[in-house]
Amino acid sequence: MKHLSHQLLLMAGAMSMFTVACKPGKVNNALSGDAAQRVYVAPGKYDELYMFASGGFSGQVAAYGIPSGRLLKVIPVFSQNPENGYGYSEETKPMLNTSHGFVPWDDSHHPELSKTNGEDDGRWLFINGNNTPRIARISLSTFKTEEIIELPNVGGNHASPFCTENTEYVVGNTRFSVPLDDEPDVPIDSYKKTFKGAVSFIKVDKNSGNMNLAFQLIVPGFNYDLAHAGKGPSHDWVFFSSYNTEQAYSLLEVNASQRDKDFIMAVNWKKAEELIAQGKGKKIPAKYAHNKWNDKTHSATSTIETGTVTLDIKDFPGLVYYMPCPKSPHGADVDPTGEYIAASGKLAAVIPVFSFKKMLDAIDKKQYDGNIDGTPVLKYEAVLAGEVQKPGLGPLHTEFDDQGYAYTSMFVSSEIVKWKVSTREIIDRIPTYYSIGHLSIPGGDSKKPYGKYVVALNKITKDRYLPTGPELAQSAQLIDITGNKMKLLLDFPTIGEPHYAQIIPADKIVKQQVKFYKLEENHHPYATKAEKDARVVRKGNRVDVYMTAIRSHLAPDNIEGIKIGDEVYVHVTNLEQDWDVPHGFAIKGSNNAELLVMPGETVTLKWTPDRIGITPFYCTDFCSALHQEMSGYFRVSAAGSSVPLVFRLGENPVKEQ
């Protein structure tokens, strides 16, 4: 504790040095005079940009319009969503399957746009599940989660998911090092000997986006944090930050902050790929789920895999190098040229900027400062391009504009600092409200930033919005970066906790939108493509209702002969073939959720009736002037009842199955 007290005193002293420069000013001082005009999007007009922000503890992703800050959609990913039945419908339940069983929640942190030639291409968005280690892929043509893959040998998936320059791979790394899956039961105090990290390389098909766990690198048991892949000259490399190089396993607040420097881990993924192709990998047992959505059947499947291919870096010299970095770095951010890697030590008073050319030169000249389990540690001075001096307190994350400037978030001093990449000179700083975590610039981690804005993603709001009890809305702030001085334009609240965001010009997304699903391409096994084919079928105690929905009725709308003990599967097909005409479906007393069925789609709700009597069902999405009339009834009878199974629609004759 003595060390911690000393550390806190140092930080307090440093804080006093920055009091004048870093204390958040009054809103009127920071706010641009034309701010309202700059963010106004007239009724019927579109925003210039999409922002995709992680939901943190909500487990979801939210899409916002920029510059308005308007929430457009919450995209369900790792958590059940009763609004549309994600994780409740029979089709989507497999998306939340894991090696631990059905896990309907997670902690989502870092969205990442797919890239082509280092530029955001708008095809897919990847997002990590931090708790039960998973990576998901979202289609940006449908705004639906299409695939989720679990990561074995990983405890906490925070350093994830970051893609290589052409989305050859999406990579992830372990936050909490753990023993490998093939030897899990060891004493905790054997940490240094038996705990390991696992860097996961997920291959992404360039056409379909389908993911596959290609291989894992076994690395020393540190805590690995945010990463970015190289660009241009550094294309073949990925750079991870790491902390707890002390390999502490108790009271990390003190014991994982002993050293002055931790490491940036540089991984030559191209060399790793070649070693795997040569058959050098070792297959070890590993249990993990791989879940896929099929747009043709409108259904998901879940497969449990049983092994993974590994490379232990200590056996393959030249695969990995460590670069010393001021303590407890939270990010490794690569500039648009691919030459500079900025690292942010949370407890450091500088921002080190490493040179890729100098790193290669240091490797060639063997300018080492010892090794870790045989993996070389490069000399700090040999790889350093320079340091940003006295940037502020608590540097976390850096992104870049298209004019040669970098922007770093400062958690402790609550500000964004702008500095010139080539000279490391501080150009400007602006207060944020309050305790900024990540920040996001359109294309700010790509080869060609769009620039124009930076969005501050803040942890604390306090006095920014109307109070909502003990918990207040999380805060995002839109800041103009087009001039010499940064200007605050807008505050807007966000869902969950927005750890990070990716921002992309809207035209890259809008041009590929799916407006409805074509009925003729619906290959769901229980699809009903015409009202005349609506029916009810019993097989033992399973009852399948083949139902259609169209403005403004459900067919069939009267069903009798359901019995206590039956499992009823209602397969609802939306017959509409028009944009933005979903239908809902809900049953009174159903203990899972409602459904939201897109035009041309089929979705299934499982219902187990728990009482005798008449049970209403209805459409939950207002679809027409006669929406209220879009309803029907189940008649539920006793288990031994002789009431036949019949169904009808209007004056149609009663049919029996």
XYZ file of C-alpha atoms in Angstrom:
657
model
C 0.000 0.000 0.000
C 2.982 2.301 0.582
C 3.799 2.097 -3.134
C 0.220 2.970 -4.075
C 0.172 5.963 -1.729
C 3.392 7.240 -3.268
C 1.938 6.779 -6.726
C -1.221 8.677 -5.829
C 0.833 11.521 -4.373
C 2.795 11.744 -7.606
C -0.411 11.874 -9.606
C -1.835 14.524 -7.300
C 1.308 16.590 -7.774
C 1.114 16.160 -11.503
C -2.536 17.182 -11.395
C -1.623 20.460 -9.728
C 0.777 21.170 -12.592
C -2.065 20.841 -15.054
C -4.746 22.665 -13.046
C -4.842 25.719 -15.279
C -4.571 23.881 -18.572
C -6.744 20.875 -17.838
C -9.571 22.032 -15.624
C -12.794 21.771 -17.635
C -13.940 25.254 -18.505
C -17.492 26.499 -18.493
C -19.744 25.257 -21.246
C -20.139 28.719 -22.727
C -16.367 29.034 -23.109
C -15.994 25.733 -24.967
C -19.181 25.794 -27.035
C -18.990 27.091 -30.598
C -21.272 30.044 -31.332
C -22.748 28.356 -34.420
C -22.993 24.932 -32.768
C -26.766 24.562 -33.143
C -26.599 25.307 -36.852
C -23.681 22.921 -37.357
C -25.493 19.921 -35.864
C -29.018 20.673 -37.136
C -30.395 18.074 -39.533
C -33.667 19.286 -41.000
C -36.804 17.082 -40.888
C -36.673 14.580 -43.720
C -32.926 15.010 -44.231
C -30.278 12.386 -43.498
C -27.273 12.650 -41.224
C -23.867 12.855 -42.839
C -22.383 9.934 -40.891
C -23.277 6.770 -39.016
C -21.707 6.195 -35.616
C -21.701 2.648 -34.241
C -21.074 2.662 -30.490
C -20.667 -0.275 -28.160
C -23.306 -0.628 -25.473
C -20.876 -1.804 -22.793
C -22.821 -3.630 -20.120
C -25.936 -3.700 -22.356
C -24.152 -6.228 -24.583
C -25.453 -4.479 -27.701
C -24.405 -1.963 -30.373
C -26.173 1.342 -31.033
C -26.297 3.213 -34.345
C -26.452 7.014 -34.183
C -26.666 9.709 -36.827
C -23.890 12.286 -36.828
C -23.915 15.266 -36.491
C -27.420 15.165 -34.970
C -26.604 12.557 -32.309
C -29.983 10.905 -32.964
C -30.303 7.269 -31.894
C -31.338 5.291 -34.983
C -31.295 1.686 -33.829
C -30.124 -0.669 -31.110
C -28.597 -3.731 -32.778
C -28.969 -6.863 -30.610
C -25.724 -8.832 -30.403
C -24.877 -10.605 -27.134
C -27.995 -9.886 -25.070
C -31.606 -10.885 -25.446
C -33.794 -8.095 -26.757
C -37.534 -8.351 -26.025
C -38.251 -5.493 -28.423
C -37.880 -7.818 -31.399
C -37.491 -11.274 -29.858
C -33.731 -11.611 -30.473
C -32.518 -14.432 -28.249
C -36.140 -15.420 -27.535
C -37.328 -16.613 -30.943
C -36.488 -20.176 -31.923
C -34.458 -18.864 -34.855
C -32.200 -16.564 -32.810
C -31.699 -18.592 -29.627
C -28.689 -20.425 -31.145
C -26.892 -17.098 -31.594
C -26.435 -16.891 -27.812
C -25.179 -20.435 -27.322
C -21.703 -20.904 -25.824
C -19.598 -23.712 -24.367
C -21.194 -22.683 -21.049
C -24.682 -23.120 -22.487
C -27.133 -20.340 -23.277
C -25.588 -17.021 -22.196
C -28.039 -14.166 -22.889
C -25.836 -11.223 -21.874
C -22.338 -9.825 -22.218
C -20.175 -6.729 -21.959
C -19.492 -5.275 -25.420
C -16.595 -2.835 -25.824
C -14.941 -2.276 -29.191
C -16.719 -2.078 -32.546
C -14.471 -2.385 -35.588
C -15.440 -1.707 -39.211
C -14.227 -4.061 -41.914
C -11.528 -2.621 -44.153
C -10.320 -2.830 -47.744
C -6.871 -1.424 -48.513
C -6.847 -0.009 -45.010
C -10.042 2.026 -45.573
C -13.407 1.446 -43.888
C -15.567 -0.318 -46.493
C -18.941 -0.406 -44.694
C -19.576 -4.125 -45.209
C -19.419 -5.493 -41.675
C -19.010 -4.366 -38.104
C -17.223 -6.599 -35.601
C -17.745 -6.329 -31.824
C -16.337 -8.180 -28.825
C -18.044 -9.867 -25.921
C -15.689 -9.161 -23.042
C -17.096 -11.518 -20.406
C -17.834 -14.803 -22.150
C -15.109 -14.363 -24.762
C -16.810 -13.891 -28.124
C -16.493 -11.934 -31.349
C -19.571 -11.080 -33.403
C -19.994 -9.952 -36.994
C -22.867 -7.618 -37.894
C -24.048 -7.134 -41.484
C -24.371 -3.442 -42.297
C -26.792 -4.199 -45.127
C -29.371 -5.596 -42.696
C -28.091 -4.296 -39.308
C -28.371 -7.861 -38.005
C -25.863 -9.989 -36.141
C -24.865 -12.724 -38.576
C -22.173 -14.639 -36.718
C -20.723 -15.096 -33.229
C -17.617 -17.136 -32.480
C -16.450 -17.963 -28.961
C -12.730 -17.785 -28.129
C -11.171 -20.685 -26.178
C -8.177 -20.332 -23.836
C -9.170 -16.726 -23.133
C -10.238 -15.138 -19.855
C -11.815 -11.801 -20.704
C -11.859 -10.684 -24.328
C -11.062 -6.974 -24.004
C -8.232 -6.631 -26.529
C -10.613 -7.356 -29.391
C -11.704 -7.251 -32.213
C -9.244 -5.436 -34.452
C -8.869 -6.241 -38.140
C -5.895 -6.315 -40.464
C -5.586 -3.987 -43.437
C -7.808 -6.016 -45.784
C -9.813 -7.784 -43.054
C -7.769 -10.913 -43.656
C -8.060 -11.526 -39.926
C -9.888 -10.167 -36.940
C -7.692 -10.501 -33.857
C -8.382 -10.769 -30.142
C -6.302 -11.261 -27.030
C -6.848 -12.221 -23.415
C -7.527 -9.671 -20.710
C -7.145 -12.126 -17.835
C -4.482 -14.727 -18.522
C -5.619 -18.208 -17.538
C -4.313 -21.775 -17.827
C -4.915 -23.318 -21.238
C -8.029 -25.414 -21.696
C -6.045 -28.675 -21.797
C -4.688 -28.141 -18.216
C -7.243 -25.973 -16.400
C -7.058 -27.106 -12.756
C -3.967 -25.512 -11.203
C -3.323 -23.407 -8.072
C -3.785 -19.666 -8.582
C -0.365 -19.015 -7.053
C 1.190 -20.992 -9.926
C 0.321 -18.007 -12.153
C 3.831 -17.304 -13.465
C 4.379 -20.918 -14.369
C 1.031 -22.083 -15.693
C -1.059 -19.053 -16.770
C -0.842 -18.020 -20.426
C -2.288 -15.551 -22.877
C -3.800 -16.581 -26.202
C -3.850 -14.301 -29.250
C -6.731 -15.409 -31.485
C -6.562 -14.945 -35.253
C -9.987 -15.283 -36.867
C -9.926 -15.671 -40.628
C -12.637 -13.678 -42.446
C -13.898 -14.799 -45.863
C -13.542 -11.800 -48.176
C -16.854 -12.487 -49.935
C -19.262 -13.839 -47.316
C -17.626 -12.515 -44.147
C -17.805 -15.993 -42.585
C -15.358 -16.335 -39.700
C -13.120 -19.217 -38.695
C -10.699 -19.502 -35.764
C -7.546 -20.082 -37.808
C -4.961 -20.279 -35.017
C -3.912 -18.942 -31.619
C -0.526 -17.728 -30.432
C 0.415 -18.772 -26.907
C 2.095 -15.809 -25.208
C 3.333 -14.956 -21.696
C 0.639 -14.602 -19.046
C 0.232 -10.842 -19.010
C -2.979 -8.792 -19.282
C -3.326 -7.763 -22.914
C -5.196 -4.645 -23.938
C -6.190 -2.713 -27.021
C -4.503 -3.313 -30.346
C -4.330 -2.122 -33.923
C -2.962 -3.702 -37.051
C -0.312 -2.090 -39.201
C -0.903 -0.284 -42.491
C 1.178 0.115 -45.626
C 4.793 -0.668 -44.619
C 3.638 -2.275 -41.342
C 0.878 -4.316 -43.036
C 2.180 -7.667 -41.742
C 2.136 -6.681 -38.076
C -0.332 -6.221 -35.231
C 0.520 -4.187 -32.114
C -1.007 -5.041 -28.727
C -0.642 -3.113 -25.487
C -0.075 -5.135 -22.329
C -0.002 -4.505 -18.605
C 0.543 -6.552 -15.451
C 3.875 -7.672 -16.791
C 4.616 -8.257 -13.093
C 2.230 -11.234 -13.473
C 0.420 -10.389 -10.266
C -2.746 -12.280 -9.369
C -3.971 -10.400 -6.280
C -4.558 -6.714 -5.525
C -3.559 -5.699 -9.041
C -4.145 -2.031 -8.210
C -0.834 -2.157 -6.348
C 0.974 -5.255 -7.552
C 0.426 -4.686 -11.285
C 1.857 -1.157 -11.173
C 5.325 -1.834 -9.791
C 7.387 -1.442 -12.937
C 8.040 1.826 -14.720
C 7.367 0.194 -18.059
C 5.118 -2.496 -19.488
C 5.118 -3.540 -23.149
C 3.717 -3.117 -26.611
C 3.719 -6.564 -28.196
C 4.501 -6.557 -31.922
C 3.218 -9.679 -33.703
C 4.247 -10.626 -37.234
C 0.927 -12.189 -38.290
C 2.164 -12.910 -41.812
C 4.972 -15.061 -40.416
C 2.490 -16.825 -38.119
C 0.236 -17.528 -41.101
C 3.179 -19.035 -42.998
C 4.109 -21.264 -40.047
C 0.543 -22.551 -39.835
C 0.533 -23.256 -43.594
C 3.747 -25.250 -43.112
C 2.028 -27.441 -40.527
C 4.019 -26.088 -37.598
C 0.936 -25.544 -35.435
C -0.039 -27.816 -32.565
C -3.673 -28.820 -32.165
C -4.916 -28.840 -28.592
C -8.369 -29.611 -27.139
C -10.598 -26.556 -26.827
C -14.353 -26.306 -26.547
C -16.073 -23.296 -28.088
C -19.294 -22.379 -29.895
C -19.566 -21.088 -33.447
C -22.974 -19.592 -34.248
C -24.131 -18.580 -37.735
C -27.191 -16.820 -39.080
C -28.572 -17.895 -42.475
C -30.369 -15.143 -44.401
C -32.107 -17.683 -46.635
C -33.618 -19.798 -43.868
C -33.919 -16.830 -41.470
C -32.469 -19.114 -38.818
C -29.289 -19.602 -36.808
C -27.296 -22.747 -36.091
C -24.770 -23.387 -33.333
C -21.842 -25.790 -33.626
C -19.577 -26.772 -30.726
C -15.952 -27.024 -31.888
C -13.485 -29.183 -29.974
C -9.978 -28.027 -30.877
C -7.737 -25.152 -31.867
C -4.345 -24.880 -33.593
C -1.649 -23.086 -31.581
C 1.845 -21.678 -31.978
C 3.817 -21.135 -28.765
C 5.880 -18.021 -29.522
C 8.838 -19.236 -27.463
C 9.362 -21.962 -30.084
C 9.358 -19.600 -33.076
C 11.955 -16.793 -32.981
C 11.064 -13.695 -34.979
C 7.337 -14.082 -34.493
C 6.916 -11.628 -31.603
C 8.911 -8.741 -30.120
C 8.219 -6.606 -27.049
C 8.738 -2.839 -26.973
C 8.934 -1.203 -23.505
C 6.156 1.310 -22.876
C 5.415 3.618 -19.915
C 3.334 1.744 -17.386
C -0.179 0.367 -17.800
C -0.820 1.221 -21.480
C -4.438 1.075 -22.622
C -3.948 1.273 -26.367
C -1.625 0.871 -29.313
C -2.751 3.103 -32.180
C -1.200 3.133 -35.657
C -1.197 6.358 -37.690
C -2.531 6.465 -41.287
C 0.951 6.083 -42.808
C 1.641 2.886 -40.863
C 4.945 4.291 -39.606
C 4.040 5.508 -36.118
C 2.552 3.590 -33.196
C 1.226 5.739 -30.351
C 0.877 4.091 -26.951
C -0.933 5.444 -23.922
C 0.329 4.577 -20.477
C -2.538 5.328 -18.094
C -0.073 6.112 -15.294
C 2.483 7.914 -17.460
C 3.220 11.620 -17.948
C 4.222 11.167 -21.613
C 2.807 9.578 -24.757
C 5.496 7.464 -26.414
C 5.421 7.291 -30.202
C 7.273 4.353 -31.712
C 8.724 4.159 -35.214
C 8.070 1.042 -37.279
C 11.253 1.626 -39.300
C 13.299 1.943 -36.118
C 11.667 -1.215 -34.776
C 12.775 -3.177 -37.841
C 16.248 -1.661 -37.578
C 16.470 -2.565 -33.882
C 15.463 -6.143 -34.714
C 18.058 -6.309 -37.483
C 20.782 -4.972 -35.175
C 19.608 -7.070 -32.219
C 19.246 -4.010 -30.007
C 17.761 -5.999 -27.161
C 17.151 -5.218 -23.528
C 16.795 -8.793 -22.285
C 14.042 -11.253 -23.140
C 10.834 -12.769 -21.788
C 10.781 -16.563 -22.067
C 13.139 -16.241 -25.012
C 11.172 -13.464 -26.752
C 13.369 -10.362 -27.243
C 12.588 -7.057 -25.557
C 13.752 -4.227 -27.817
C 15.526 -1.230 -26.300
C 13.144 1.643 -25.629
C 15.429 4.314 -27.097
C 16.094 2.206 -30.177
C 12.438 2.016 -31.223
C 11.231 5.416 -29.989
C 10.415 8.161 -32.507
C 9.776 10.584 -29.663
C 7.501 11.431 -26.742
C 4.611 13.834 -26.385
C 5.671 15.684 -23.253
C 3.187 16.616 -20.492
C 0.068 15.884 -22.549
C -2.260 15.654 -19.542
C -3.229 12.993 -17.031
C -4.438 9.506 -17.786
C -3.849 9.160 -21.558
C -5.989 6.354 -22.958
C -6.665 6.277 -26.663
C -5.415 8.034 -29.797
C -6.959 8.511 -33.232
C -5.821 10.488 -36.256
C -7.182 13.005 -38.759
C -6.227 13.507 -42.418
C -3.978 16.517 -41.715
C -1.195 14.817 -39.769
C -2.612 15.378 -36.281
C -3.383 12.964 -33.469
C -6.018 13.277 -30.744
C -5.611 11.564 -27.371
C -8.224 11.154 -24.643
C -7.148 12.047 -21.092
C -9.236 10.232 -18.495
C -7.980 11.921 -15.320
C -7.739 15.489 -16.609
C -11.004 15.128 -18.635
C -9.850 16.495 -21.959
C -8.812 15.760 -25.527
C -5.298 16.784 -26.534
C -4.385 17.475 -30.158
C -0.767 16.968 -31.191
C 1.267 16.831 -34.380
C 2.374 13.315 -35.257
C 5.675 14.256 -36.924
C 6.933 16.543 -34.147
C 4.916 15.371 -31.092
C 4.093 19.061 -30.462
C 0.862 19.788 -28.559
C -1.372 22.032 -30.680
C -4.606 22.337 -28.723
C -6.668 20.872 -25.906
C -10.382 20.939 -25.104
C -12.235 19.935 -21.912
C -14.730 17.061 -21.877
C -17.533 16.435 -19.398
C -16.361 14.192 -17.657
C -13.712 11.433 -17.463
C -13.427 10.630 -21.130
C -12.595 7.031 -22.049
C -12.270 6.400 -25.760
C -12.692 8.892 -28.551
C -13.632 8.323 -32.179
C -12.831 10.153 -35.415
C -14.530 9.112 -38.681
C -11.971 6.745 -40.202
C -9.598 7.698 -37.390
C -7.985 4.270 -37.183
C -7.868 3.751 -40.965
C -5.470 4.628 -43.759
C -7.702 7.492 -44.963
C -9.411 9.330 -42.095
C -12.514 11.311 -42.970
C -11.729 13.678 -40.126
C -14.050 16.649 -39.482
C -15.284 15.511 -36.049
C -14.089 13.754 -32.946
C -16.611 12.186 -30.578
C -15.709 12.022 -26.898
C -17.170 8.975 -25.124
C -17.388 9.982 -21.486
C -17.848 7.915 -18.348
C -19.534 10.479 -16.099
C -22.256 13.042 -16.875
C -23.188 14.618 -13.510
C -24.762 17.937 -14.554
C -25.162 17.384 -18.302
C -28.709 15.990 -18.505
C -31.921 15.862 -16.497
C -31.300 13.512 -13.538
C -32.667 9.967 -13.709
C -32.051 8.644 -10.210
C -28.746 7.242 -8.942
C -27.682 6.232 -12.458
C -27.343 8.919 -15.110
C -27.183 8.532 -18.871
C -23.758 8.021 -20.386
C -22.453 10.955 -22.379
C -21.069 11.532 -25.855
C -19.836 14.879 -27.123
C -19.389 15.953 -30.736
C -16.392 18.209 -31.329
C -15.400 20.017 -34.534
C -11.742 19.471 -35.489
C -11.664 21.255 -38.861
C -9.955 24.422 -37.607
C -6.936 25.280 -35.522
C -9.032 25.160 -32.359
C -11.342 22.296 -31.442
C -14.953 23.392 -30.837
C -17.634 21.626 -28.812
C -20.836 21.283 -30.865
C -23.169 18.877 -29.088
C -23.848 16.652 -26.082
C -26.022 13.585 -26.580
C -26.844 10.634 -24.300
C -26.066 7.036 -25.246
C -27.297 3.592 -24.299
C -25.336 1.451 -21.835
C -21.685 2.425 -21.530
C -20.162 3.448 -24.865
C -16.568 2.275 -24.577
C -15.650 2.905 -28.204
C -17.266 3.840 -31.502
C -16.596 3.690 -35.218
C -17.857 6.430 -37.539
C -18.310 6.133 -41.300
C -19.844 8.284 -44.080
C -23.510 7.366 -44.467
C -23.301 6.862 -48.232
C -21.068 3.814 -47.704
C -23.899 2.182 -45.753
C -27.083 3.524 -47.365
C -26.310 2.259 -50.871
C -26.337 -1.388 -49.768
C -29.397 -1.483 -47.503
C -31.754 -4.464 -47.668
C -35.293 -3.038 -47.644
C -37.238 -6.290 -47.380
C -36.727 -10.029 -47.770
C -38.061 -11.528 -50.998
C -40.703 -14.142 -50.251
C -39.512 -16.318 -53.124
C -36.064 -16.453 -51.474
C -37.424 -17.367 -48.026
C -36.273 -20.947 -47.392
C -37.314 -21.134 -43.751
C -38.612 -24.700 -43.204
C -41.846 -23.352 -41.692
C -42.420 -20.422 -44.062
C -45.975 -19.854 -45.262
C -45.821 -17.815 -48.466
C -49.550 -17.454 -49.109
C -52.518 -17.025 -46.805
C -54.274 -20.016 -48.348
C -51.484 -22.215 -46.984
C -51.953 -21.095 -43.362
C -52.640 -24.150 -41.212
C -52.192 -25.886 -37.849
C -50.521 -29.295 -37.525
C -50.288 -31.567 -34.476
C -47.602 -34.224 -33.942
C -48.063 -35.699 -30.473
C -47.914 -32.818 -28.015
C -46.173 -30.529 -30.528
C -48.421 -28.109 -32.385
C -47.074 -26.090 -35.322
C -49.041 -23.010 -36.362
C -48.186 -21.876 -39.893
C -49.364 -18.262 -39.626
C -49.266 -15.336 -42.033
C -49.375 -11.622 -41.249
C -50.502 -8.881 -43.606
C -52.226 -5.547 -43.098
C -54.519 -5.976 -41.169
C -55.038 -9.562 -40.024
C -53.297 -12.725 -38.876
C -54.209 -16.042 -40.442
C -55.500 -18.193 -38.863
C -57.031 -16.001 -36.158
C -59.106 -18.618 -34.261
C -57.411 -21.823 -33.075
C -59.072 -24.411 -30.829
C -57.953 -27.770 -29.540
C -54.719 -26.621 -27.864
C -54.243 -28.589 -24.643
C -52.339 -28.181 -21.408
C -49.019 -29.955 -21.906
C -48.746 -28.948 -25.564
C -45.697 -27.150 -26.941
C -47.002 -24.658 -29.473
C -44.681 -23.245 -32.141
C -46.158 -20.242 -33.921
C -44.277 -19.634 -37.189
C -45.229 -16.150 -38.383
C -44.448 -15.141 -41.975
C -44.821 -11.474 -42.855
C -46.282 -11.421 -46.387
C -45.574 -7.724 -46.940
C -43.146 -6.874 -49.728
C -42.623 -3.222 -48.892
C -39.980 -1.290 -46.961
C -40.546 -0.593 -43.263
C -43.710 -2.660 -42.781
C -42.818 -5.088 -39.982
C -45.509 -6.932 -38.044
C -45.363 -7.943 -34.406
C -46.738 -10.999 -32.651
C -47.435 -11.600 -28.965
C -49.472 -14.032 -26.864
C -51.057 -13.065 -23.566
C -48.993 -14.404 -20.659
C -46.157 -15.685 -22.850
C -43.087 -15.869 -20.623
C -40.438 -15.194 -23.270
C -41.047 -12.161 -25.531
C -42.904 -10.763 -28.474
C -41.691 -11.082 -32.057
C -40.939 -8.432 -34.630
C -41.139 -9.918 -38.131
C -39.616 -8.047 -41.065
C -41.308 -8.028 -44.513
C -40.764 -11.423 -46.153
C -39.317 -12.968 -42.984
C -40.429 -15.961 -40.897
C -39.951 -15.973 -37.111
C -41.038 -18.553 -34.520
C -42.340 -18.066 -30.991
C -42.521 -21.104 -28.719
C -45.461 -21.016 -26.290
C -46.327 -23.485 -23.537
C -49.862 -22.685 -22.295
C -50.182 -22.811 -18.507
C -53.942 -22.466 -17.989
C -57.281 -23.492 -19.439
C -59.296 -20.821 -21.224
C -59.263 -18.284 -24.033
C -55.887 -16.623 -24.716
C -55.666 -13.604 -27.058
C -52.819 -12.979 -29.466
C -52.182 -9.845 -31.516
C -49.817 -7.746 -33.636
C -47.585 -5.525 -31.476
C -46.233 -3.238 -34.231
C -48.635 -0.506 -35.374
C -48.951 -1.301 -39.068
C -52.196 0.255 -40.365
C -55.359 2.101 -39.415
C -56.856 -1.266 -38.432
C -53.853 -2.411 -36.428
C -55.992 -2.790 -33.295
C -58.140 -5.328 -35.151
C -55.124 -7.482 -36.043
C -55.674 -10.128 -33.364
C -57.052 -13.588 -32.625
C -57.688 -16.263 -29.991
C -56.333 -19.584 -28.793
C -58.702 -21.891 -26.945
C -56.786 -23.974 -24.411
C -58.446 -27.100 -23.009
C -57.521 -29.676 -20.396
C -54.811 -32.228 -21.133
C -57.297 -35.079 -21.640
C -59.845 -33.018 -23.552
C -61.514 -34.348 -26.693
C -61.780 -30.874 -28.258
C -60.505 -31.314 -31.829
C -57.755 -29.165 -33.288
C -59.490 -26.683 -35.574
C -58.657 -23.291 -37.028
C -60.439 -20.663 -39.067
C -60.179 -17.244 -40.647
C -63.391 -15.276 -41.033
C -66.087 -17.286 -42.808
C -63.684 -19.940 -44.053
C -64.882 -23.449 -43.234
C -63.408 -25.111 -40.159
C -60.399 -27.269 -40.981
C -59.080 -30.140 -38.960
C -55.633 -31.712 -38.889
